[in-house]
Structures are given as structure tokens and as C-alpha cells.
């Protein structure tokens, strides 16, 4: 069945000249077995060679992988194999990000235990990855759901606790009032619980946090040192950390407001945070967050305010939700005095767009220069006074209508600030407010703020790493003694009811307090799965399971030289990992600041989508393409709608399984195709034509090598002293290939490497044609042919490793090319002593040829006539004319 397919889908098979066809389906499993048996990808920590650590972001074991998942692993593998050939001790590990919600959903929906679901998926995905021929050290494989892994994670948590880096605080969660359970954000769909459909409420729960904000400045500053990270990712992290410089300013209540009697006894002023103290004279209102203590206090005696606050909560309180909501406010009736002009008063609102956990939870609104404030002012009829005048603008003519002006300019309408630039005005206001006093506090204080929040890691779920804490009524939360770790997940739990099964696992939950021995209960929250992935790269360094986090091994291997993964992890995963590394250093567990020296974010693999007449998605193998965008269903010939390529996804069925490709073409073809054409950072389209092209090229390399074996010198033949132009041209091309592909791989320009191999194959093909035409191949050319074949096999070895091993055997090699050194280049041959001439046939460019720079027109002509493309065009006839323009172009008139 699959054999038939190969025949059918490899259209040029019949035209091949060589009877020897490379049989990937035989070769690939054979070499994979040999590599595994000889353990050649096993890495030792005491290996004296220089280290190179390359890893790809580890997969979530969701079920099966499709070829779209494979691209980053293949890229990492090319680098790993190349670096091995360069003499490095390479660490290239693999693991499983194995905790998470889907396993629990499978348990709920299909009654499979999350553990079996996960380990079954791991088994089948491991097999699929092995099929790709990846040079991984499977001895270091880890799964984050393995107690041996999470025991260390619990130890890390306790270290954080001891060092003040983990703490507990009240925080809001999504609460499903019907299922009586906390929901993850992704389980809230349009404000409703995914299963019950009930409107989700916000509830306060005591939860565990990690103090990432302690490291905000460091994490920001160190971004400048990560010069092998994409600028885009550094920028995203910078924005996420969100440092801003501003001021806290006190606004005192008016006498009337104080004597109204609604304020708490101690309340004299409201503190706001602003990055624009220069715009103070444009202030037209103050706004408190609905969660601000003062708003909460006022709501106790103001039912309308209480209702308003409740209304705000329904809209959600996350920054993203607030961003999209219509601005709403409630006038408290209170007023404050303007800090720079005590004759002016400003009304105080409670407003839905002010966040409690940023700045001070209160703002002053300057509508002319802030869009949110402007929307708010228009809605509630508040004044809009511009105070920053854009350059070259007439103050009398400048009005702010419904777009706030947030640009630069000169202050006006601003008393003592008039005429100043924005920075000067900021400084002048700061100086003045630092001098003024409110009680014994300065009225204004300079302040740096970060958008970054501490990391809430508590999840009310089963399938995660248990937080190693026991709650005692007398002692409070107590860390589980280290010798009792791991706190293992109990297997015996039920998923028949909503909520966290750990809450119901009495035998597991109820334990004595480690401090006082009184009855106590375990923490039933588990950790956010981002914790699991925040240190796995450190775990890989250890080759001793007894010491999962091994400081010396980390010092040896880290930082990761090249990390490869998707841009979707540009912020959270990478930032958390950077934080973990620094936090662990603070705890004395590692001696490292930054975990990833080099980062590469690869593009995705996209594929067309297919739908039948009933609107059902079809798999590519169910569809026959007819060309020019038309297709039919193979089963019944009915029409298929073809839509533009999209990210491969199971739901749209536009996926290709690695085993299908392996069976049909061999995985080397898949690898070659994934590396070809498209720059690796861009999305690449998987097409039938593309994979067939890769198949033809694999066959071509095989033929070239075999022809060179046939015509070339035997292994280890001595190097002749002199070379003919043809032999020299080939040698230059081969040595050039070795040098340029090395550089291409170092720079992760895999598509360029592929292009260089293609280019070389042409040169090699012409040289072989020259050799074939000889009665006896001269020794110099014979030497060059063998050398070129060995170099070609070596150079493609990182990319198409199975084919390369097979070529290596054909060349008489007794070792593995995977363990062979990268070929040595003779520097002399790299000098630009060759030129590439375009070949025009009947006025159209058809080919290129590389010739020695000093080649005579006659020599060039002879070489050109042997090119496959030229012979095809001539079809046995003599050319009408050949015009060689030395060092420029060759024109053939057929
Ligand atoms: C007055 C002002 C005038 C502001 C103006 C901006 C423009 P970044 O740069 O992100 O730090 N702000 C302060 N705390 C807030 C909170 N808890 N919720 C919502 N908004 C808050 O933003 C700082 C600015 O965001 C602050 O400067 C404040 O508005 C607002 F023409 O103060 B500004
Ligand atoms: Zn106790």
C-alpha cells in the first residue's frame, strides 16, 4: 500500500538514470537502530571536549505530533549534529511538559486517569520523535509529572519560601457558582463556565505567589546583554516588565469633604500615581479603583456606589478586560484640592478603568492628554483643558476634540510651568511637590513603577505539582520537611464531580502538622505548569538522577547555547525561566544569571485546508489535487473547497503525520523540505510538490555519490600535486561548500545551506559528466570526485543523516558519518578563484556553471557542453553557436 504510494507520488522515478535507488524505508530504521545501539548521542558530563548545549522547547504530550511540530526539533538537530562533527561535546536532550488541564479534561470526559493518558501519549509521541531521526540523548529524558522531577521542584519551592521569594496573599479567581469550582482563564468562555454555562464570579482566595517583581529591574537590564536573542522578543519582555518613571502625588480632601463625615477618620488625602506630573494643571478629576480601600469604605454607606462596584466586577477586572470596556464612573461627591493651586478643587470618582494593583490604585485625570481620561470626561461632562501645546501651533486655535494629544510640546495654561518643555515641566513639578508637605509627608515623591506583577502559581487542580505545605490551625502554613518529599499526587482520586479532586482525597489531605503534631491539612492547590518549565533546562544538565539540580553540572552546561521554540513563549515562559534562574542563584542553588545565551524563534508550518461539499474538514490524504486550486475527494470524486494555508492544526485536519511521510518518502525528505526554501523564522508551507522536490534531491545526492564512487579514486588515495581546471573547479566548489554550509548552520540559515548544497550538486554533476566522457578518468579528477563525494556526504549529514550514513558506507567508510569530523578545508581553495557564469540557452537563463577564473573560452565551452541542461536543450544536435563572454555569461544557441 505505501509502496504503491511511493511509486505514484514520485513522478520522476522513471526518468532516473541510475538503477540504484536510495531506499529510505530500509535505510532509516536501520541507522536509527545503529545509533541507538552504539549510544552515540549519549552525553557524558566528564567529556573533556568543549560543551555545546542545544535544546528545543519541550512538547506538551497532547496525543500525537504532526509534521508541523517537527520543524524546531529538526532545526535543533541539525545544529546538534553539526556541532558534534565540529568536535563539541553536545547536549541535546528531550522531555515532556506533562502536567496540565487537558489530561484532567480527558479524565472528566472519558474516564481515563490523567496519569495513564499522559504516559500513553508520551510513549506514542516519543516513538514519533524517534522516527524523525533526532540525535537526542534519551537517557536524560524527563517528564515533569514524574515524582522524581517534581520532588526537586518542591524542594525549590521550599527554598523560595525560606528566602522570602514565595508568599501567600489574597487574590481573585474565576469562580463557577454552579460547579462550585475555580476555573482557569481558558475555562471561562464569554464570561461563563465552560461546563456549567453559569456566569463566572470573581472570588478572593488565599494563594501562593512568587516574588518575580523583586527582580524586575535586573530582568529588564539584563535584556541588553542577550545579544543572541531576537530583538522582537527582548522588546516584548521590556514592555511586559513595563518600567515607568513617575510620581506619587497627594491630593488633600477639601474641608467640606472631610467634615461630610463619610471618610475614614485617618483619611486626609488621596495618593495617585502619574507619569505625567507636567500635566497637573490640566487635571479635571480624580478616580479611584473600585477595589481601592477608600471606595470600599464609602460603599459601606452608599448602596448606589456598592451597586456600581458590583457592576464593575461583572465586566472582569483583568487589565485586558478593562482595556476593552466602556468607561464608567461614579461621582462620590467628595472633592480634593489641586496640589499646585489651592483655589482649585477637583471631584473624586470611582472609575472602572483604574486598576487596583498598579501604582496606587488612584489617578488624576487629564482629559486633554490621555485618551481614557478624555472618553471619561466627555461622558461625564468634565472640563478638558489642554496644557501641552504642539510645536508651531497657535495656542488660541488648539482644541482637543475627541482625540487626546499625547505628543511633545510646550506647556501652557499652566501657571509657573508655562513655556517649559515636557521634561523640564516634569522636573519643575517634582521639585516643588517634593518640598510641599501634607502632614509629615512630602506632597510628591518620585517613583519607579513596573507593570510586572508577582506570579500567582496556585491552581485548584489535580494534575500538577503539589505545593509542599501543610496548613495547621495553630502554626499556620508549614513547609513539608524536606526528607518527606516528594509530596506525591495520590493516584486514587475521582473525577466524577466538579472541583479539585485533591480537596476530597481525605486520606492524602489530612495529616499531622509537622511542627506541633496536631491534625492539619495539606495544601490542595498545585503549581501553575509554567513552574515546571521554568527550570527543566537546569535539570537536563545533571546526569545523576540522585542530584536533579546539580550546581556543578549547571555551571558546566549552562547557559544553553541555543534554545529554539515558538514565539508564543516570547514572554511568560522565557521571563519565568529567567526569573527562576536568578531566584535559584539567590538561594545558592546555581551560579548563573541568564539561562539562554542564544534564542531562536522558528516559524510555523502551514498547510492548505480542505472542505467537502458538506462543509466537513478533510485530511490532505483524502484529497486529490487537480492543479490551479481545484481538488476532489478521492473517495467519491466530489468537489473539495481549497482554502489558503494556515497553521497546521488537528481541528482543521490540515495536518500531515510524520509516519505517513516516513513511509512514503522517508523522514530525510521531510527534514530536507522543512529546512528548504523558507527562512527558518518565517512560516513555511507544506506542499506535495515541495516534498516531492525533496525526494528527488535525496535521490540525486545518492546518485552523485555513487557515480563518484564508480568513477573516482579509491578511499585514501594520495593527493595529486597538480589539478586540471575541471578537477580544480570541483575541488574549489567542494571546499567552498564545506566552508559556507558551516557558516550557514552556525547562523541557523538552514534554507541558505540547502541552497548551497543544491548549487554544489550542479557543479558536481557537471564534473561527473566530464569524467564520464573520458576513456580513463585522470587521477587528479578521480581524486577530486572522491573528495567531493566525501565532503557532500559530510555536509548533508546534519540535515539528512540517514542518507548520509548510507552514502558513507557506499564510500567505503567503516565508521559512522554522525561521528566523523567536519571536513577540513584547504584555505587556498577558498580564494575567489572561480566565477559563476549564468548559462543562457536561446536567450533564457537555464543554468549556472562555476569555472576557474582563468579558464579560457574554449575550456568554458567544453564544460558548458557537458551540462545536463545544455545537453537536454541540444537533444543530440550540435549547437548553432556558443558565445562565451569571459567572466560574465555564456550564450548557447541551440
Ligand atoms: C496623569 C496623566 C496625564 C497620565 C496624562 C497619563 C497621561 P504607565 O506609563 O503605564 O506607567 N495610571 C496610573 N495608575 C493607574 C491605574 N492603577 N490604573 C489605570 N491607570 C493608571 O501609565 C501611567 C499612567 O497611567 C499614569 O499617568 C496614570 O495616568 C495612569 F496626560 O497620570 B497618568
Ligand atoms: Zn501546628
PDB file of N, CA and C and ligand atoms in Angstrom, residues 242 244 273-276 279 353-366 368-370 372-373 405 449 451, ligand 1:
ATOM      1  N   UNK A 242       7.515  46.533  31.777  1.00  0.00           N
ATOM      2  CA  UNK A 242       6.832  47.826  31.816  1.00  0.00           C
ATOM      3  C   UNK A 242       7.316  48.793  32.870  1.00  0.00           C
ATOM      4  N   UNK A 244       8.135  52.265  34.383  1.00  0.00           N
ATOM      5  CA  UNK A 244       7.827  53.657  34.097  1.00  0.00           C
ATOM      6  C   UNK A 244       8.277  54.538  35.257  1.00  0.00           C
ATOM      7  N   UNK A 273      -0.792  57.868  41.313  1.00  0.00           N
ATOM      8  CA  UNK A 273       0.464  57.659  40.594  1.00  0.00           C
ATOM      9  C   UNK A 273       0.318  58.247  39.207  1.00  0.00           C
ATOM     10  N   UNK A 274       1.308  59.040  38.802  1.00  0.00           N
ATOM     11  CA  UNK A 274       1.257  59.636  37.466  1.00  0.00           C
ATOM     12  C   UNK A 274       2.626  59.616  36.817  1.00  0.00           C
ATOM     13  N   UNK A 275       2.627  59.399  35.512  1.00  0.00           N
ATOM     14  CA  UNK A 275       3.874  59.535  34.759  1.00  0.00           C
ATOM     15  C   UNK A 275       3.921  60.905  34.087  1.00  0.00           C
ATOM     16  N   UNK A 276       2.857  61.669  34.273  1.00  0.00           N
ATOM     17  CA  UNK A 276       2.793  62.977  33.618  1.00  0.00           C
ATOM     18  C   UNK A 276       2.487  64.106  34.602  1.00  0.00           C
ATOM     19  N   UNK A 279       1.377  67.570  33.463  1.00  0.00           N
ATOM     20  CA  UNK A 279       0.021  67.918  33.005  1.00  0.00           C
ATOM     21  C   UNK A 279      -0.921  68.244  34.165  1.00  0.00           C
ATOM     22  N   UNK A 353     -11.948  51.934  34.990  1.00  0.00           N
ATOM     23  CA  UNK A 353     -10.713  51.702  34.243  1.00  0.00           C
ATOM     24  C   UNK A 353      -9.451  51.880  35.087  1.00  0.00           C
ATOM     25  N   UNK A 354      -9.636  52.109  36.364  1.00  0.00           N
ATOM     26  CA  UNK A 354      -8.457  52.228  37.228  1.00  0.00           C
ATOM     27  C   UNK A 354      -8.219  50.884  37.935  1.00  0.00           C
ATOM     28  N   UNK A 355      -7.026  50.363  37.747  1.00  0.00           N
ATOM     29  CA  UNK A 355      -6.669  49.061  38.319  1.00  0.00           C
ATOM     30  C   UNK A 355      -6.167  49.237  39.739  1.00  0.00           C
ATOM     31  N   UNK A 356      -6.540  48.324  40.614  1.00  0.00           N
ATOM     32  CA  UNK A 356      -6.056  48.448  41.988  1.00  0.00           C
ATOM     33  C   UNK A 356      -4.603  48.039  42.103  1.00  0.00           C
ATOM     34  N   UNK A 357      -4.179  47.079  41.265  1.00  0.00           N
ATOM     35  CA  UNK A 357      -2.820  46.585  41.505  1.00  0.00           C
ATOM     36  C   UNK A 357      -1.776  47.278  40.642  1.00  0.00           C
ATOM     37  N   UNK A 358      -2.032  48.513  40.285  1.00  0.00           N
ATOM     38  CA  UNK A 358      -0.995  49.272  39.592  1.00  0.00           C
ATOM     39  C   UNK A 358      -0.867  50.630  40.240  1.00  0.00           C
ATOM     40  N   UNK A 359       0.364  51.085  40.401  1.00  0.00           N
ATOM     41  CA  UNK A 359       0.581  52.394  41.018  1.00  0.00           C
ATOM     42  C   UNK A 359      -0.032  52.405  42.408  1.00  0.00           C
ATOM     43  N   UNK A 360      -0.944  53.354  42.634  1.00  0.00           N
ATOM     44  CA  UNK A 360      -1.572  53.448  43.951  1.00  0.00           C
ATOM     45  C   UNK A 360      -3.051  53.089  43.880  1.00  0.00           C
ATOM     46  N   UNK A 361      -3.522  52.691  42.700  1.00  0.00           N
ATOM     47  CA  UNK A 361      -4.944  52.369  42.556  1.00  0.00           C
ATOM     48  C   UNK A 361      -5.791  53.630  42.434  1.00  0.00           C
ATOM     49  N   UNK A 362      -5.125  54.762  42.194  1.00  0.00           N
ATOM     50  CA  UNK A 362      -5.872  56.020  42.028  1.00  0.00           C
ATOM     51  C   UNK A 362      -5.119  56.892  41.030  1.00  0.00           C
ATOM     52  N   UNK A 363      -5.853  57.706  40.283  1.00  0.00           N
ATOM     53  CA  UNK A 363      -5.217  58.562  39.274  1.00  0.00           C
ATOM     54  C   UNK A 363      -5.812  59.966  39.320  1.00  0.00           C
ATOM     55  N   UNK A 364      -5.042  60.899  38.737  1.00  0.00           N
ATOM     56  CA  UNK A 364      -5.731  62.136  38.382  1.00  0.00           C
ATOM     57  C   UNK A 364      -5.949  62.082  36.879  1.00  0.00           C
ATOM     58  N   UNK A 365      -7.085  62.571  36.430  1.00  0.00           N
ATOM     59  CA  UNK A 365      -7.408  62.507  35.011  1.00  0.00           C
ATOM     60  C   UNK A 365      -7.092  63.820  34.329  1.00  0.00           C
ATOM     61  N   UNK A 366      -6.353  63.734  33.221  1.00  0.00           N
ATOM     62  CA  UNK A 366      -6.064  64.921  32.420  1.00  0.00           C
ATOM     63  C   UNK A 366      -6.589  64.649  31.020  1.00  0.00           C
ATOM     64  N   UNK A 368      -7.243  66.209  28.267  1.00  0.00           N
ATOM     65  CA  UNK A 368      -6.684  66.715  27.018  1.00  0.00           C
ATOM     66  C   UNK A 368      -5.530  65.856  26.530  1.00  0.00           C
ATOM     67  N   UNK A 369      -4.885  65.128  27.444  1.00  0.00           N
ATOM     68  CA  UNK A 369      -3.654  64.425  27.066  1.00  0.00           C
ATOM     69  C   UNK A 369      -3.660  62.933  27.359  1.00  0.00           C
ATOM     70  N   UNK A 370      -4.815  62.386  27.673  1.00  0.00           N
ATOM     71  CA  UNK A 370      -4.917  60.934  27.869  1.00  0.00           C
ATOM     72  C   UNK A 370      -6.268  60.483  27.332  1.00  0.00           C
ATOM     73  N   UNK A 372      -8.104  57.741  27.642  1.00  0.00           N
ATOM     74  CA  UNK A 372      -9.117  57.175  28.549  1.00  0.00           C
ATOM     75  C   UNK A 372      -9.783  58.283  29.354  1.00  0.00           C
ATOM     76  N   UNK A 373      -8.923  59.226  29.803  1.00  0.00           N
ATOM     77  CA  UNK A 373      -9.454  60.335  30.592  1.00  0.00           C
ATOM     78  C   UNK A 373     -10.403  61.194  29.750  1.00  0.00           C
ATOM     79  N   UNK A 405      -4.222  64.529  22.951  1.00  0.00           N
ATOM     80  CA  UNK A 405      -2.891  64.792  22.401  1.00  0.00           C
ATOM     81  C   UNK A 405      -1.838  64.276  23.372  1.00  0.00           C
ATOM     82  N   UNK A 449       7.755  52.596  38.660  1.00  0.00           N
ATOM     83  CA  UNK A 449       6.749  51.540  38.736  1.00  0.00           C
ATOM     84  C   UNK A 449       7.007  50.498  37.675  1.00  0.00           C
ATOM     85  N   UNK A 451       5.053  47.333  35.483  1.00  0.00           N
ATOM     86  CA  UNK A 451       3.791  46.686  35.139  1.00  0.00           C
ATOM     87  C   UNK A 451       3.790  45.232  35.616  1.00  0.00           C
TER      88      UNK A 451
HETATM   89  C1  LIG B   1      -1.984  61.691  34.751  1.00  0.00           C
HETATM   90  C2  LIG B   1      -1.776  61.603  33.316  1.00  0.00           C
HETATM   91  C3  LIG B   1      -1.892  62.605  32.368  1.00  0.00           C
HETATM   92  C4  LIG B   1      -1.411  60.347  32.916  1.00  0.00           C
HETATM   93  C5  LIG B   1      -1.652  62.300  31.070  1.00  0.00           C
HETATM   94  C6  LIG B   1      -1.164  59.987  31.645  1.00  0.00           C
HETATM   95  C7  LIG B   1      -1.292  60.989  30.677  1.00  0.00           C
HETATM   96  P1  LIG B   1       2.326  53.833  32.632  1.00  0.00           P
HETATM   97  O1  LIG B   1       3.133  54.666  31.699  1.00  0.00           O
HETATM   98  O2  LIG B   1       1.818  52.598  32.024  1.00  0.00           O
HETATM   99  O3  LIG B   1       3.021  53.611  33.933  1.00  0.00           O
HETATM  100  N1  LIG B   1      -2.472  55.235  35.817  1.00  0.00           N
HETATM  101  C8  LIG B   1      -1.764  55.241  36.949  1.00  0.00           C
HETATM  102  N2  LIG B   1      -2.176  54.258  37.770  1.00  0.00           N
HETATM  103  C9  LIG B   1      -3.191  53.656  37.145  1.00  0.00           C
HETATM  104  C10 LIG B   1      -4.043  52.585  37.499  1.00  0.00           C
HETATM  105  N3  LIG B   1      -3.917  51.959  38.674  1.00  0.00           N
HETATM  106  N4  LIG B   1      -4.979  52.199  36.624  1.00  0.00           N
HETATM  107  C11 LIG B   1      -5.109  52.821  35.427  1.00  0.00           C
HETATM  108  N5  LIG B   1      -4.338  53.857  35.055  1.00  0.00           N
HETATM  109  C12 LIG B   1      -3.378  54.266  35.897  1.00  0.00           C
HETATM  110  O4  LIG B   1       0.975  54.668  32.933  1.00  0.00           O
HETATM  111  C13 LIG B   1       0.944  55.621  33.942  1.00  0.00           C
HETATM  112  C14 LIG B   1      -0.279  56.460  33.729  1.00  0.00           C
HETATM  113  O5  LIG B   1      -1.428  55.610  33.744  1.00  0.00           O
HETATM  114  C15 LIG B   1      -0.399  57.442  34.828  1.00  0.00           C
HETATM  115  O6  LIG B   1      -0.090  58.762  34.382  1.00  0.00           O
HETATM  116  C16 LIG B   1      -1.895  57.479  35.100  1.00  0.00           C
HETATM  117  O7  LIG B   1      -2.377  58.494  34.256  1.00  0.00           O
HETATM  118  C17 LIG B   1      -2.367  56.140  34.659  1.00  0.00           C
HETATM  119  F1  LIG B   1      -1.747  63.249  30.146  1.00  0.00           F
HETATM  120  O8  LIG B   1      -1.469  60.447  35.257  1.00  0.00           O
HETATM  121  B1  LIG B   1      -1.330  59.475  34.196  1.00  0.00           B
END
